Short mmCIF file of C-alpha atoms in Angstrom, two decimals:
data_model
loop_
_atom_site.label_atom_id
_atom_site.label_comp_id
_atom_site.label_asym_id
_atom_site.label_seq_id
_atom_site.Cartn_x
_atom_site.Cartn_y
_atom_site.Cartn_z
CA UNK A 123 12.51 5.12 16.08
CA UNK A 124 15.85 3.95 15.60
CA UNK A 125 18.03 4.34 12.03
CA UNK A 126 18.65 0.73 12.08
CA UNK A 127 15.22 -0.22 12.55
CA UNK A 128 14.46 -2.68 9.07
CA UNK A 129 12.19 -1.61 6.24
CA UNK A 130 9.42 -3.64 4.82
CA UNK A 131 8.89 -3.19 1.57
CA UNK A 132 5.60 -4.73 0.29
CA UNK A 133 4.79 -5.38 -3.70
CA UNK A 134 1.04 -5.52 -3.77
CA UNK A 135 -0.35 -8.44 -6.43
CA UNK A 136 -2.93 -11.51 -6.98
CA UNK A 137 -1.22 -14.15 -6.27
CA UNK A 138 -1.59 -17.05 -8.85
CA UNK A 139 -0.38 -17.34 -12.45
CA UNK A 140 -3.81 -15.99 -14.34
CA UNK A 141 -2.82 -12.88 -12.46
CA UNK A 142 1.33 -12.50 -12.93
CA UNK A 143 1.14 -10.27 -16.17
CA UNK A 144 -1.65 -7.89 -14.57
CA UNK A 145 -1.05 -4.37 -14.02
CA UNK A 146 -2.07 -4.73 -10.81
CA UNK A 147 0.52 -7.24 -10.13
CA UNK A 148 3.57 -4.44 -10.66
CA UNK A 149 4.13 -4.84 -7.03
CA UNK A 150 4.96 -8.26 -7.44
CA UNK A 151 7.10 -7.29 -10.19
CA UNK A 152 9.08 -4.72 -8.34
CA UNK A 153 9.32 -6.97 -5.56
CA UNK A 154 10.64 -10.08 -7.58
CA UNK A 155 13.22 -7.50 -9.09
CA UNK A 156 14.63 -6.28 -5.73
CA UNK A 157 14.81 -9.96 -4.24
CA UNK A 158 17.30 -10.39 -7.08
CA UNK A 159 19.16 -7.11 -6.21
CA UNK A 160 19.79 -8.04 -2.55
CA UNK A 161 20.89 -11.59 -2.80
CA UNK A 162 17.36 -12.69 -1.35
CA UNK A 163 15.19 -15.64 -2.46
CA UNK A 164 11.13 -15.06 -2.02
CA UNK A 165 9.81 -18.05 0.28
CA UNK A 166 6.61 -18.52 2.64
CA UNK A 167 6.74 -17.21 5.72
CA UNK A 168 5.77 -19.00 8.79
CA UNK A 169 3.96 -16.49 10.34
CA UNK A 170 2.21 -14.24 7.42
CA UNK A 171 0.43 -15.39 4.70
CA UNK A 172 3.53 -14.08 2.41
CA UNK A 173 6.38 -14.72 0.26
CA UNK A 174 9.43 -12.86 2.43
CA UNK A 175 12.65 -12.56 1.08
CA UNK A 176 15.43 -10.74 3.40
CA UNK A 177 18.70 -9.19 2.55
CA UNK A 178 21.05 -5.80 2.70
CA UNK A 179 20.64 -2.79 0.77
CA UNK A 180 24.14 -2.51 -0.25
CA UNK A 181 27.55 -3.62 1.66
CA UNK A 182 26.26 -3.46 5.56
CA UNK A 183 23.74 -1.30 4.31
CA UNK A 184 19.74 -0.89 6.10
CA UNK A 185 18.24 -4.59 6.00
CA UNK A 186 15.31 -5.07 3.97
CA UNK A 187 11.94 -7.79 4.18
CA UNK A 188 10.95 -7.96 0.75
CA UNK A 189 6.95 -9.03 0.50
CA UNK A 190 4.51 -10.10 -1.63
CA UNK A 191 1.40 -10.96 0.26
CA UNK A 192 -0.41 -14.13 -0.88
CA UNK A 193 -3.86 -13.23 0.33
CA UNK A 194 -5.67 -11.51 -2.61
CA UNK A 195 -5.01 -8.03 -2.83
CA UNK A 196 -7.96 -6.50 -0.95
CA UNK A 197 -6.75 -8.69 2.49
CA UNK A 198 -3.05 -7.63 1.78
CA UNK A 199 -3.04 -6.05 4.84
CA UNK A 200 -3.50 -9.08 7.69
CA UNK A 201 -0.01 -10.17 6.44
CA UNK A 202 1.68 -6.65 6.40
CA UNK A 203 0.61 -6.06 10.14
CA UNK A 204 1.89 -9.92 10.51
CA UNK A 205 5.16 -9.11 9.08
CA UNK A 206 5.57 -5.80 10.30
CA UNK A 207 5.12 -6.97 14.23
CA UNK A 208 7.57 -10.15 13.75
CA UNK A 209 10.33 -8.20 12.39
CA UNK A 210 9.53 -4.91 14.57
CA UNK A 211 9.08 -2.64 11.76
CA UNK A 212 7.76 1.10 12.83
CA UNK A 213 5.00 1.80 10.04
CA UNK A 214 7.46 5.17 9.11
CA UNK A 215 9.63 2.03 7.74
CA UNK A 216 7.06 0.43 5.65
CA UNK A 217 6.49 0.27 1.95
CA UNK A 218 3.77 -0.21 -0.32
CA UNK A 219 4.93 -1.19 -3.90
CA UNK A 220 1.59 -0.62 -5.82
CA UNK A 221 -0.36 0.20 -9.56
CA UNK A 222 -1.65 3.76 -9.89
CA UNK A 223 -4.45 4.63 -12.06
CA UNK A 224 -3.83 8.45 -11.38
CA UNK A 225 0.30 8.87 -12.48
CA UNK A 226 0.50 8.15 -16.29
CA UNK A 227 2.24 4.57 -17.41
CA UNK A 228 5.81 4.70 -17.29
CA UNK A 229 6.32 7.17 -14.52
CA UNK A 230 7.29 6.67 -10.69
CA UNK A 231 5.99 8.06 -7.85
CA UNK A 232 7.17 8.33 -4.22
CA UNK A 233 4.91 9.84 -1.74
CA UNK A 234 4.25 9.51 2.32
CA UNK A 235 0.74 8.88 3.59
CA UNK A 236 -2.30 10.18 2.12
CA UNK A 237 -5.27 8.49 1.09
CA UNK A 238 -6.10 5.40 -1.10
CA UNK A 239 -7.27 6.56 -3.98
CA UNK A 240 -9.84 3.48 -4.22
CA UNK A 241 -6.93 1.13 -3.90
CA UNK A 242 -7.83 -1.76 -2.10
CA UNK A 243 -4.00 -3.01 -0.94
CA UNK A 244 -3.97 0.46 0.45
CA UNK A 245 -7.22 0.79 1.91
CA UNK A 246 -6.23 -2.89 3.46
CA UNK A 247 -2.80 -2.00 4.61
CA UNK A 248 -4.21 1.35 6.61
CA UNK A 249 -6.41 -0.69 8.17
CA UNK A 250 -4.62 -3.59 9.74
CA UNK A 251 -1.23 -0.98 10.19
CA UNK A 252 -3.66 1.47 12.06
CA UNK A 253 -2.06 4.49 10.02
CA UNK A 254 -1.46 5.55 6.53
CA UNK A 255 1.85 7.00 7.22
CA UNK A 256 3.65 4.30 5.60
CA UNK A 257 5.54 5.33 2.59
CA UNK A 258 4.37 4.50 -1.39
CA UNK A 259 5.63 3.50 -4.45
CA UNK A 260 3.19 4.35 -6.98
CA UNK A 261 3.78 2.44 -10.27
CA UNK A 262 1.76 4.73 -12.78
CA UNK A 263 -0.31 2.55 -15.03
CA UNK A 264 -2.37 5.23 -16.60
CA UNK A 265 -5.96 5.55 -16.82
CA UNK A 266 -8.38 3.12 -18.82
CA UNK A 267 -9.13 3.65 -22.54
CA UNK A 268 -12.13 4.89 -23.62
CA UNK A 269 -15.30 3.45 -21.30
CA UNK A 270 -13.50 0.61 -19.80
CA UNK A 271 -14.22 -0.11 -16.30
CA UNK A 272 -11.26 0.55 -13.79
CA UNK A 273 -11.34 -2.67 -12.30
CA UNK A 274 -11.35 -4.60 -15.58
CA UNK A 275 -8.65 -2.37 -16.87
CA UNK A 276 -5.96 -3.47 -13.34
CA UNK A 277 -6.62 -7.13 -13.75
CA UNK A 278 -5.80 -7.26 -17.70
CA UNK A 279 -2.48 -7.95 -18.79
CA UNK A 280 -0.04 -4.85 -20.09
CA UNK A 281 -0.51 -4.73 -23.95
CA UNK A 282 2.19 -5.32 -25.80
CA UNK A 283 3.47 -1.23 -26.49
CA UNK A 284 4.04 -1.45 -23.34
CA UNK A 285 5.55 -4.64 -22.71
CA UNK A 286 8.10 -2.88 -24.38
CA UNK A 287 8.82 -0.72 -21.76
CA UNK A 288 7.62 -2.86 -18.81
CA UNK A 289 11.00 -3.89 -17.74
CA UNK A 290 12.88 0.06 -17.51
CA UNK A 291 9.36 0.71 -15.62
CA UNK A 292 9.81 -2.43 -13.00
CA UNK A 293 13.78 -0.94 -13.35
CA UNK A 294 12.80 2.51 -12.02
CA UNK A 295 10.56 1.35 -9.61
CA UNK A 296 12.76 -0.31 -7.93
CA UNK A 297 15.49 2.51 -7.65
CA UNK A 298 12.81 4.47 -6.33
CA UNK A 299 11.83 1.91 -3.47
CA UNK A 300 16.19 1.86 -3.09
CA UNK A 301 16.46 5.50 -3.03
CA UNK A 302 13.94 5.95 -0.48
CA UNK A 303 15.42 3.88 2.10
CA UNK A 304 18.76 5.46 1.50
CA UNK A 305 17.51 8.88 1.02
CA UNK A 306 14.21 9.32 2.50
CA UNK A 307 10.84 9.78 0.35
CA UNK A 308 11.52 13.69 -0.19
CA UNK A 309 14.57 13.21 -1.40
CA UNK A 310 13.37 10.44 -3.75
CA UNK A 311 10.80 12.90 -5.12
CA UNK A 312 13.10 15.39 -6.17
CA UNK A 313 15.35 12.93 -7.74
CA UNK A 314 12.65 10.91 -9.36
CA UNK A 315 10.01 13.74 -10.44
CA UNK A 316 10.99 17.00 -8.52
CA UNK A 317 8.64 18.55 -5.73
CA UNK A 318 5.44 17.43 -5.55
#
């Protein structure tokens, strides 16, 4: 694999506007944010069932496909592989932006591989990649109140405490996603919330 290889960095979401304030939408989120960042506007791609935006980290820094599959988020993965052949990304270069249940809201996690945790734009991506040794952006969201169903509890909006702090979370998610393309996901970690 070669340094100058591109990086694909994919916000996992719903697309459609009933879905925009979900917390499983943060991928979007972090996504739209970064677009802004590099200079890049989101548009359809012809060949991937995705918004793609493309820019440089930086002055003449690594080149970055931002994405935000339009599929629902349990198919996210047909367009990832899509995206990921057109613009010869090695899967080592590949990002998933995503909502975590299992990292409390308002923290950021970076982390290699691994499993799914019962994610279904992860479970998706592994599939159509062939591997789960793409990086992650885990976007902590926190765990349901009380009884409430898991699944109802990632397609509700973000109440309003933490609206509040919504934006410094999208914020941080995105220097994450930045620092690990710079820096590399171990370095990220220890930056972002030491060892793991």
């Amino acid at each position: 694999m070669t340094d100058d290889a591109p990086w694909l960095v994919v916000g996992l979401g719903n697309p459609g506007r009933e879905y925009a304030g979900n917390r499983h939408n943060v991928g979007f989120m972090v996504a739209d944010l970064l677009a802004s960042r590099i200079g890049g506007k989101l548009g359809r791609h012809k060949r991937a069932v995705a918004e793609v935006a493309e820019g440089r980290l930086g002055f003449g820094g690594p080149k970055l496909i931002l994405a935000k599959p339009l599929t629902f988020m349990n198919l996210a993965g047909a367009p990832v592989a899509a995206l990921s052949q057109f613009f010869k990304v090695p899967v080592e270069h590949v990002i998933a932006v995503h909502d975590e249940l299992d990292v409390p809201y308002g923290q950021v996690r970076a982390k290699r591989g691994g499993g799914e945790g019962g994610h279904n734009g992860l479970r998706s991506m592994s599939r159509s990649l062939g591997s789960k040794e793409y990086a992650r952006v885990r976007v902590g969201i926190g765990r349901p109140p009380g009884r409430q169903d898991p699944a109802d509890y990632v397609l509700s909006d973000f109440s309003g405490a933490e609206r509040k702090e919504l934006d410094f979370l999208v914020d941080r998610a995105a220097d994450v996603v930045e620092a690990v393309v710079l820096e590399g996901v171990e370095w990220a970690q220890n930056k972002y919330h030491g060892s793991l």
